[in-house]
CSV table of C-alpha atoms in Angstrom, one decimal:
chain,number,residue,atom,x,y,z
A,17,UNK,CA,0.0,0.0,0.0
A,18,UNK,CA,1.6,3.1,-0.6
A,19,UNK,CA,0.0,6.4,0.6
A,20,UNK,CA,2.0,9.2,-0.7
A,21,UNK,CA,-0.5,11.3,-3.0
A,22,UNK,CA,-2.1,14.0,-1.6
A,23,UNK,CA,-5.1,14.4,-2.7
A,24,UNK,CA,-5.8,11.0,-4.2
A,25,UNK,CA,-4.1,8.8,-7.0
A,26,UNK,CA,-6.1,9.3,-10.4
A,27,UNK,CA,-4.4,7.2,-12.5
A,28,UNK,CA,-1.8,4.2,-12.7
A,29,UNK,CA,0.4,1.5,-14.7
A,30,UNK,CA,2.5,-1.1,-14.7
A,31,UNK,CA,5.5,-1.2,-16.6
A,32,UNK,CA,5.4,-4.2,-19.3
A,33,UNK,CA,8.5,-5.8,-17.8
A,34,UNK,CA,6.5,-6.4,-14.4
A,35,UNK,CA,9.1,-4.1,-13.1
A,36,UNK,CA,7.8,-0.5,-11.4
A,37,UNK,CA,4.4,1.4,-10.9
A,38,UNK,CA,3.4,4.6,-12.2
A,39,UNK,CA,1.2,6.7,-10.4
A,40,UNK,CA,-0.3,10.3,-11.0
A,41,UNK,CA,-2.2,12.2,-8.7
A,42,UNK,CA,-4.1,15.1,-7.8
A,43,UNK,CA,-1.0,16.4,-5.9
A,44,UNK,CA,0.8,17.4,-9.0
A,45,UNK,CA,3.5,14.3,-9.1
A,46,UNK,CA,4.3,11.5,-11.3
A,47,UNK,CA,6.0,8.7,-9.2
A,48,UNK,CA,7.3,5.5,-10.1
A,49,UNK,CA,7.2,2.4,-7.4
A,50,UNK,CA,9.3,-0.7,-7.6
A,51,UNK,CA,6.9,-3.5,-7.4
A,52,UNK,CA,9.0,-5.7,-5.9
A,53,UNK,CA,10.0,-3.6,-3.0
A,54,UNK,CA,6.9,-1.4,-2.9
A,55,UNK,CA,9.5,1.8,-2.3
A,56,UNK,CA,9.3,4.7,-4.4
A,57,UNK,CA,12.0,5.3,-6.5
A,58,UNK,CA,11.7,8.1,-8.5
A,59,UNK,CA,9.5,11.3,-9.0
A,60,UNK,CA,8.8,12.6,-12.1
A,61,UNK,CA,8.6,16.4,-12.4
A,62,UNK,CA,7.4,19.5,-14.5
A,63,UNK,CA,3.8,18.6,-13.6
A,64,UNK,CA,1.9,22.1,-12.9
A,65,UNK,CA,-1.5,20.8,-12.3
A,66,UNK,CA,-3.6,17.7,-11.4
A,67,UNK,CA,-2.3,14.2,-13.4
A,68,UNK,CA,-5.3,12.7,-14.8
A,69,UNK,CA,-3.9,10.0,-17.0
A,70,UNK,CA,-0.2,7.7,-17.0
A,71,UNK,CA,0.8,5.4,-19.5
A,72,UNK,CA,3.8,3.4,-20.3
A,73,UNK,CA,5.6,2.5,-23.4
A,74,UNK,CA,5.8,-1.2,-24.6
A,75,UNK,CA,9.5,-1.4,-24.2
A,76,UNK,CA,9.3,-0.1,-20.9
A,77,UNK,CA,11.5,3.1,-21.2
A,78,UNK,CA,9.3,5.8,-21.6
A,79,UNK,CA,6.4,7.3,-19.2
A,80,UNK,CA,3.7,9.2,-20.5
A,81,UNK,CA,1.5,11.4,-18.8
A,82,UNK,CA,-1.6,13.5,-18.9
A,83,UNK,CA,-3.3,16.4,-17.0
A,84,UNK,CA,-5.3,19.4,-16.3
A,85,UNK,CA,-2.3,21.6,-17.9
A,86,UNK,CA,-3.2,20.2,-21.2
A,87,UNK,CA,0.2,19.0,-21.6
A,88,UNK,CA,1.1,15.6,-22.8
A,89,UNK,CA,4.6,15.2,-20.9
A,90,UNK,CA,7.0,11.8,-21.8
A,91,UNK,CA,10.0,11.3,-19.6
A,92,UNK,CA,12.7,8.8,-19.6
A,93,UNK,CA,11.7,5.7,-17.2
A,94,UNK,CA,16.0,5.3,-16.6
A,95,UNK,CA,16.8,9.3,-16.3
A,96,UNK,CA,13.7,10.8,-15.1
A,97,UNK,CA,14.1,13.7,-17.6
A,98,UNK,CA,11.8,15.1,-19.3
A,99,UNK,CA,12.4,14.3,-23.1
A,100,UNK,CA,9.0,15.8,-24.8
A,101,UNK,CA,6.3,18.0,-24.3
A,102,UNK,CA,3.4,17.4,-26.4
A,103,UNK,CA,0.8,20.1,-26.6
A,104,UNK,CA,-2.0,20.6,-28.8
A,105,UNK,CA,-5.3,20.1,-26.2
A,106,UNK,CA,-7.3,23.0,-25.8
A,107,UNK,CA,-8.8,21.4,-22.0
A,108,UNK,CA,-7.3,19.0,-19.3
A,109,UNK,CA,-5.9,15.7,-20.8
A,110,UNK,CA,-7.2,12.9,-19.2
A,111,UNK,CA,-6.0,10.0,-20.8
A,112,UNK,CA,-3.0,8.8,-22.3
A,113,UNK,CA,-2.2,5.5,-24.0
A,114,UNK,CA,0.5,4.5,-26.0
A,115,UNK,CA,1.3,1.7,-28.7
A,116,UNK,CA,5.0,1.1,-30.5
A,117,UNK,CA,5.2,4.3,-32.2
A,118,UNK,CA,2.5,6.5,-31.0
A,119,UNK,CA,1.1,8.0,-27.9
A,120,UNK,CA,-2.8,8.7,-28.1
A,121,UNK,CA,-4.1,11.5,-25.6
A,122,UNK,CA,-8.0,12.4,-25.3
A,123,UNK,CA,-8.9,15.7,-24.4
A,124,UNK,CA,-11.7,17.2,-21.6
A,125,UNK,CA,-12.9,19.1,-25.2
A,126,UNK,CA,-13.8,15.9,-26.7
A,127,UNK,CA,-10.8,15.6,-28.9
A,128,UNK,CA,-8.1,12.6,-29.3
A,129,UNK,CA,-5.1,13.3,-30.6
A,130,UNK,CA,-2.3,10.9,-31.6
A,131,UNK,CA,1.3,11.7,-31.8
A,132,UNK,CA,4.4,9.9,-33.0
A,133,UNK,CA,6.1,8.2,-30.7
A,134,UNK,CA,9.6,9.1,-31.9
A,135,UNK,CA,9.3,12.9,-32.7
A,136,UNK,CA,6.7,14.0,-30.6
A,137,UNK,CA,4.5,15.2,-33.8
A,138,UNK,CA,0.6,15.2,-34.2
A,139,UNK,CA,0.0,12.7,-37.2
């Protein structure tokens, strides 16, 4: 059980390898959770609002999430950095999915929008 989100957790995965948690809350934070140990292990930041939606790649490396900034934000699963910042969503983003090459975000205004994977581009 872990207890750390303020405010309530919204959203979570599991990485495909069966090896960490992701969790987005109304407290602003992205955090990853080892699933063996239970212990938190990293926090994801640049959030500036409430995370609706989390999502991780198929390969494991990347973490995707989604939120009332109407920001789609990936990081690096290994780093922690930041590497894109998708935006395009006129309201809150609440809910993010990804495939091999693309991430696929819906929209509080009732749009989806799907971006490539590798450059971060609406197709």
């Amino acid at each position: 059980t872990h207890e750390s989100h303020a405010g309530g957790v919204v959203s979570v995965a599991v990485t495909p390898d069966s090896q960490f948690v992701v969790s987005g809350g109304a407290n602003k934070t992205v955090r990853v959770w080892s699933l063996a140990s239970g212990e938190e292990v990293r926090r994801l930041g640049g959030r500036t609002s409430d995370v609706h939606g989390v999502a991780v790649t198929p390969d494991s490396q990347l973490v995707v999430s989604g939120g009332a900034d109407k920001i789609v934000r990936v990081w690096s699963l290994a780093s922690g950095q930041q590497v894109r910042r998708l935006e395009g969503h006129a309201e809150s983003v609440w809910c993010v999915a990804v495939t091999p090459e693309h991430i696929v975000s819906g929209g509080y205004e009732g749009g989806v929008r799907v971006w490539s994977l590798e450059s971060g581009e609406q197709v």
